[in-house]
């Protein structure tokens, strides 16, 4: 991605559905006996990889405009293809639905961003409590439950988002009642529960640390619009704040953004709610330092937003400290920050930022998805041209981030695309980017 920095961003953005909600819901469609319509599904590479897994498992999939339609088809294979499994962490979501559908699942270790060790022991321990047996041959996992899954009481040793979602998917069609203690409380966990309940599941307590689930033999299909993406929201706010700009977020859930809003307010931004689903931000010409920010499990500051917010504070007047308690290597973007002239230092899980007067465009490389978006936010403040290599990471979670930034007035484009593909270089209508059309149901 190429970015020419120094432009003040201004405008409004209609937020898309959350990647972290869409991906588990796609896997959960395997549990449904009827058709599923996912409204306004963003076109992300992780979504394309999920569709490859669903098709291998025997689902029929089709796009209808912005909606994704999924329906049970022929009997699929219990072995999932290595390519898409290795491309994303979210392939772990297929374990429980495949056990229900086929009684067995075989896959290699899920891939995803390298943020430090990402074991799947909690997923497997919970599934074992519910009757699944795991067998490893090197990196190849075979999980089977020939007699089906049954309800169990299980305490998660830490509030893993993915493991909570795996065990919810296992429990909705297990025999009997499941109680999950120490569950994750993220809005995307609640959203998966809302989807499953729309398909007929009995779930109580999602969004708290104890979830009760009464298993059912069958789930129907459902039409559903996932909750909006709070990390895309944080990225847009960070981009506007980094350039002294102003932005209105539409179709957002302000409650989900509270810790992000608090940090930006500390930096001197004026942020106002405009009704139930909109937020406006007006940034000062130069931010004050963020002080100390600790990212953790919801409702704490979101780990995924830490690199993008940090990027906005590179040229702040005071120091900022971003600590991540979830992942060991969250700040792979620090090398890129330094290459752009930022004064960034990583000590263990802590990113320290000393004030830099100005940033200068440079060639940098994305190390992971959110780190890549963080480099884009940094490049927006830099004088001159920046090139972000490995920007494919960004497409895993943002679709077309260059088009999104252009809709706010930025100069950003994908290298190697034709003039026509990058058209609307100056300003595209926001509605054209995330269309407002089609059965939106606000959460
Ligand atoms: C999800 C999000 C990701 C976000 C993360 C934390 C999706 C698709 N991804 O990832 O964007 O950064 O939540 O909010 O929703 N852990 C174990 N054993 C396990 C599972 C997790 O030790 O079996 C550890 C992980 O290594 C990590 C911590 O728990 O240190 C949190 O991970 P988890 O909440 O599971 O994150 P993901 O579901 O992978």
mmCIF file of C-alpha atoms in Angstrom, residues 250-400:
data_model
loop_
_atom_site.group_PDB
_atom_site.id
_atom_site.type_symbol
_atom_site.label_atom_id
_atom_site.label_comp_id
_atom_site.label_asym_id
_atom_site.label_seq_id
_atom_site.Cartn_x
_atom_site.Cartn_y
_atom_site.Cartn_z
ATOM 1 C CA UNK A 250 -22.056 5.905 11.779
ATOM 2 C CA UNK A 251 -23.712 2.628 12.710
ATOM 3 C CA UNK A 252 -21.345 2.265 15.673
ATOM 4 C CA UNK A 253 -21.956 0.997 19.205
ATOM 5 C CA UNK A 254 -20.408 3.733 21.397
ATOM 6 C CA UNK A 255 -20.397 1.480 24.506
ATOM 7 C CA UNK A 256 -17.981 -0.889 22.754
ATOM 8 C CA UNK A 257 -15.571 1.998 22.131
ATOM 9 C CA UNK A 258 -15.440 3.447 25.642
ATOM 10 C CA UNK A 259 -11.793 2.581 26.491
ATOM 11 C CA UNK A 260 -10.631 3.782 23.057
ATOM 12 C CA UNK A 261 -12.578 7.028 23.463
ATOM 13 C CA UNK A 262 -11.042 7.520 26.911
ATOM 14 C CA UNK A 263 -7.481 7.288 25.556
ATOM 15 C CA UNK A 264 -8.176 9.648 22.628
ATOM 16 C CA UNK A 265 -9.869 12.105 25.001
ATOM 17 C CA UNK A 266 -6.738 12.062 27.181
ATOM 18 C CA UNK A 267 -4.851 12.986 24.009
ATOM 19 C CA UNK A 268 -7.012 16.095 23.632
ATOM 20 C CA UNK A 269 -9.656 14.891 21.131
ATOM 21 C CA UNK A 270 -13.228 16.075 21.567
ATOM 22 C CA UNK A 271 -15.520 13.075 21.135
ATOM 23 C CA UNK A 272 -19.297 13.323 21.197
ATOM 24 C CA UNK A 273 -22.112 10.822 20.857
ATOM 25 C CA UNK A 274 -24.609 11.777 18.190
ATOM 26 C CA UNK A 275 -27.669 9.721 19.029
ATOM 27 C CA UNK A 276 -27.567 6.007 19.750
ATOM 28 C CA UNK A 277 -25.335 4.858 16.871
ATOM 29 C CA UNK A 278 -23.004 7.691 15.898
ATOM 30 C CA UNK A 279 -19.863 9.246 17.325
ATOM 31 C CA UNK A 280 -17.922 12.311 16.185
ATOM 32 C CA UNK A 281 -14.266 13.057 16.868
ATOM 33 C CA UNK A 282 -12.458 16.374 16.450
ATOM 34 C CA UNK A 283 -8.712 16.212 17.025
ATOM 35 C CA UNK A 284 -6.330 19.003 18.092
ATOM 36 C CA UNK A 285 -3.475 19.916 15.727
ATOM 37 C CA UNK A 286 -1.134 17.921 17.975
ATOM 38 C CA UNK A 287 -2.198 15.226 20.472
ATOM 39 C CA UNK A 288 -1.066 15.198 24.102
ATOM 40 C CA UNK A 289 0.624 11.948 25.211
ATOM 41 C CA UNK A 290 -1.666 8.991 25.949
ATOM 42 C CA UNK A 291 0.007 8.205 29.286
ATOM 43 C CA UNK A 292 -0.262 4.535 30.302
ATOM 44 C CA UNK A 293 -2.668 2.272 28.382
ATOM 45 C CA UNK A 294 -3.170 -1.376 29.379
ATOM 46 C CA UNK A 295 -4.829 -3.660 26.844
ATOM 47 C CA UNK A 296 -6.657 -6.704 28.172
ATOM 48 C CA UNK A 297 -9.813 -8.797 27.967
ATOM 49 C CA UNK A 298 -13.124 -6.920 27.460
ATOM 50 C CA UNK A 299 -14.202 -4.497 28.882
ATOM 51 C CA UNK A 300 -10.563 -3.356 29.081
ATOM 52 C CA UNK A 301 -8.855 -1.546 26.188
ATOM 53 C CA UNK A 302 -8.851 -3.985 23.206
ATOM 54 C CA UNK A 303 -5.522 -5.574 22.330
ATOM 55 C CA UNK A 304 -6.302 -5.321 18.603
ATOM 56 C CA UNK A 305 -6.639 -1.544 18.904
ATOM 57 C CA UNK A 306 -3.324 -1.069 20.763
ATOM 58 C CA UNK A 307 -0.990 -0.784 17.720
ATOM 59 C CA UNK A 308 -3.348 1.493 15.738
ATOM 60 C CA UNK A 309 -3.941 3.844 18.665
ATOM 61 C CA UNK A 310 -0.223 3.852 19.480
ATOM 62 C CA UNK A 311 0.465 4.941 15.884
ATOM 63 C CA UNK A 312 -1.699 8.035 16.373
ATOM 64 C CA UNK A 313 0.435 9.059 19.375
ATOM 65 C CA UNK A 314 3.840 8.864 17.636
ATOM 66 C CA UNK A 315 3.979 12.647 17.196
ATOM 67 C CA UNK A 316 2.123 13.511 20.420
ATOM 68 C CA UNK A 317 3.556 16.197 22.721
ATOM 69 C CA UNK A 318 4.081 13.838 25.667
ATOM 70 C CA UNK A 319 5.117 10.191 26.119
ATOM 71 C CA UNK A 320 2.785 7.206 25.723
ATOM 72 C CA UNK A 321 3.064 3.660 27.064
ATOM 73 C CA UNK A 322 1.016 0.812 25.587
ATOM 74 C CA UNK A 323 1.130 -2.445 27.520
ATOM 75 C CA UNK A 324 -0.549 -5.614 26.196
ATOM 76 C CA UNK A 325 -1.524 -8.263 28.727
ATOM 77 C CA UNK A 326 -3.058 -10.626 26.117
ATOM 78 C CA UNK A 327 -0.277 -11.316 23.596
ATOM 79 C CA UNK A 328 3.505 -11.474 24.094
ATOM 80 C CA UNK A 329 4.468 -9.894 20.770
ATOM 81 C CA UNK A 330 1.740 -7.386 19.981
ATOM 82 C CA UNK A 331 4.027 -4.596 18.805
ATOM 83 C CA UNK A 332 5.780 -6.026 15.741
ATOM 84 C CA UNK A 333 4.957 -2.674 14.127
ATOM 85 C CA UNK A 334 7.560 -0.861 16.294
ATOM 86 C CA UNK A 335 10.361 -1.367 13.715
ATOM 87 C CA UNK A 336 8.156 0.328 11.088
ATOM 88 C CA UNK A 337 7.335 3.160 13.510
ATOM 89 C CA UNK A 338 11.084 3.765 13.985
ATOM 90 C CA UNK A 339 11.762 3.630 10.230
ATOM 91 C CA UNK A 340 9.191 6.423 9.804
ATOM 92 C CA UNK A 341 11.024 8.522 12.404
ATOM 93 C CA UNK A 342 9.005 7.533 15.469
ATOM 94 C CA UNK A 343 10.775 7.105 18.812
ATOM 95 C CA UNK A 344 9.402 3.660 19.666
ATOM 96 C CA UNK A 345 10.933 1.048 21.933
ATOM 97 C CA UNK A 346 9.564 -2.388 22.858
ATOM 98 C CA UNK A 347 10.374 -3.824 26.286
ATOM 99 C CA UNK A 348 8.683 -7.211 26.669
ATOM 100 C CA UNK A 349 4.953 -6.558 26.414
ATOM 101 C CA UNK A 350 5.360 -2.780 26.648
ATOM 102 C CA UNK A 351 5.637 -0.276 23.788
ATOM 103 C CA UNK A 352 7.189 3.030 24.879
ATOM 104 C CA UNK A 353 6.748 6.100 22.696
ATOM 105 C CA UNK A 354 8.771 9.261 23.209
ATOM 106 C CA UNK A 355 7.525 12.394 21.404
ATOM 107 C CA UNK A 356 8.770 12.750 17.803
ATOM 108 C CA UNK A 357 8.558 16.215 16.181
ATOM 109 C CA UNK A 358 7.655 14.835 12.778
ATOM 110 C CA UNK A 359 7.590 11.612 10.770
ATOM 111 C CA UNK A 360 9.133 11.126 7.326
ATOM 112 C CA UNK A 361 7.766 8.780 4.631
ATOM 113 C CA UNK A 362 9.687 5.486 4.298
ATOM 114 C CA UNK A 363 9.474 1.914 3.041
ATOM 115 C CA UNK A 364 8.156 -0.286 5.853
ATOM 116 C CA UNK A 365 6.751 -3.802 6.146
ATOM 117 C CA UNK A 366 3.649 -5.090 7.941
ATOM 118 C CA UNK A 367 4.362 -7.844 10.464
ATOM 119 C CA UNK A 368 0.717 -8.702 11.153
ATOM 120 C CA UNK A 369 -2.845 -7.493 10.506
ATOM 121 C CA UNK A 370 -3.295 -4.745 13.129
ATOM 122 C CA UNK A 371 0.388 -3.831 12.974
ATOM 123 C CA UNK A 372 -0.075 -3.251 9.231
ATOM 124 C CA UNK A 373 -3.037 -0.948 9.836
ATOM 125 C CA UNK A 374 -0.946 0.837 12.484
ATOM 126 C CA UNK A 375 1.760 1.537 9.885
ATOM 127 C CA UNK A 376 -0.920 3.053 7.639
ATOM 128 C CA UNK A 377 -2.009 5.350 10.497
ATOM 129 C CA UNK A 378 1.643 6.310 11.088
ATOM 130 C CA UNK A 379 2.234 6.942 7.373
ATOM 131 C CA UNK A 380 -0.742 9.335 7.268
ATOM 132 C CA UNK A 381 1.220 11.676 9.570
ATOM 133 C CA UNK A 382 4.527 11.318 7.688
ATOM 134 C CA UNK A 383 5.745 13.864 5.155
ATOM 135 C CA UNK A 384 5.999 12.409 1.649
ATOM 136 C CA UNK A 385 5.546 8.910 0.338
ATOM 137 C CA UNK A 386 5.457 5.695 2.374
ATOM 138 C CA UNK A 387 5.219 2.160 1.059
ATOM 139 C CA UNK A 388 3.892 -0.644 3.248
ATOM 140 C CA UNK A 389 5.084 -4.065 2.075
ATOM 141 C CA UNK A 390 3.266 -7.260 3.151
ATOM 142 C CA UNK A 391 0.054 -5.220 3.126
ATOM 143 C CA UNK A 392 -1.889 -8.401 2.335
ATOM 144 C CA UNK A 393 -2.104 -8.793 6.128
ATOM 145 C CA UNK A 394 -4.297 -5.689 6.205
ATOM 146 C CA UNK A 395 -6.775 -7.233 3.750
ATOM 147 C CA UNK A 396 -7.433 -9.997 6.260
ATOM 148 C CA UNK A 397 -9.332 -7.567 8.460
ATOM 149 C CA UNK A 398 -10.165 -4.373 6.572
ATOM 150 C CA UNK A 399 -11.097 -5.239 3.019
ATOM 151 C CA UNK A 400 -9.942 -2.149 1.151
#
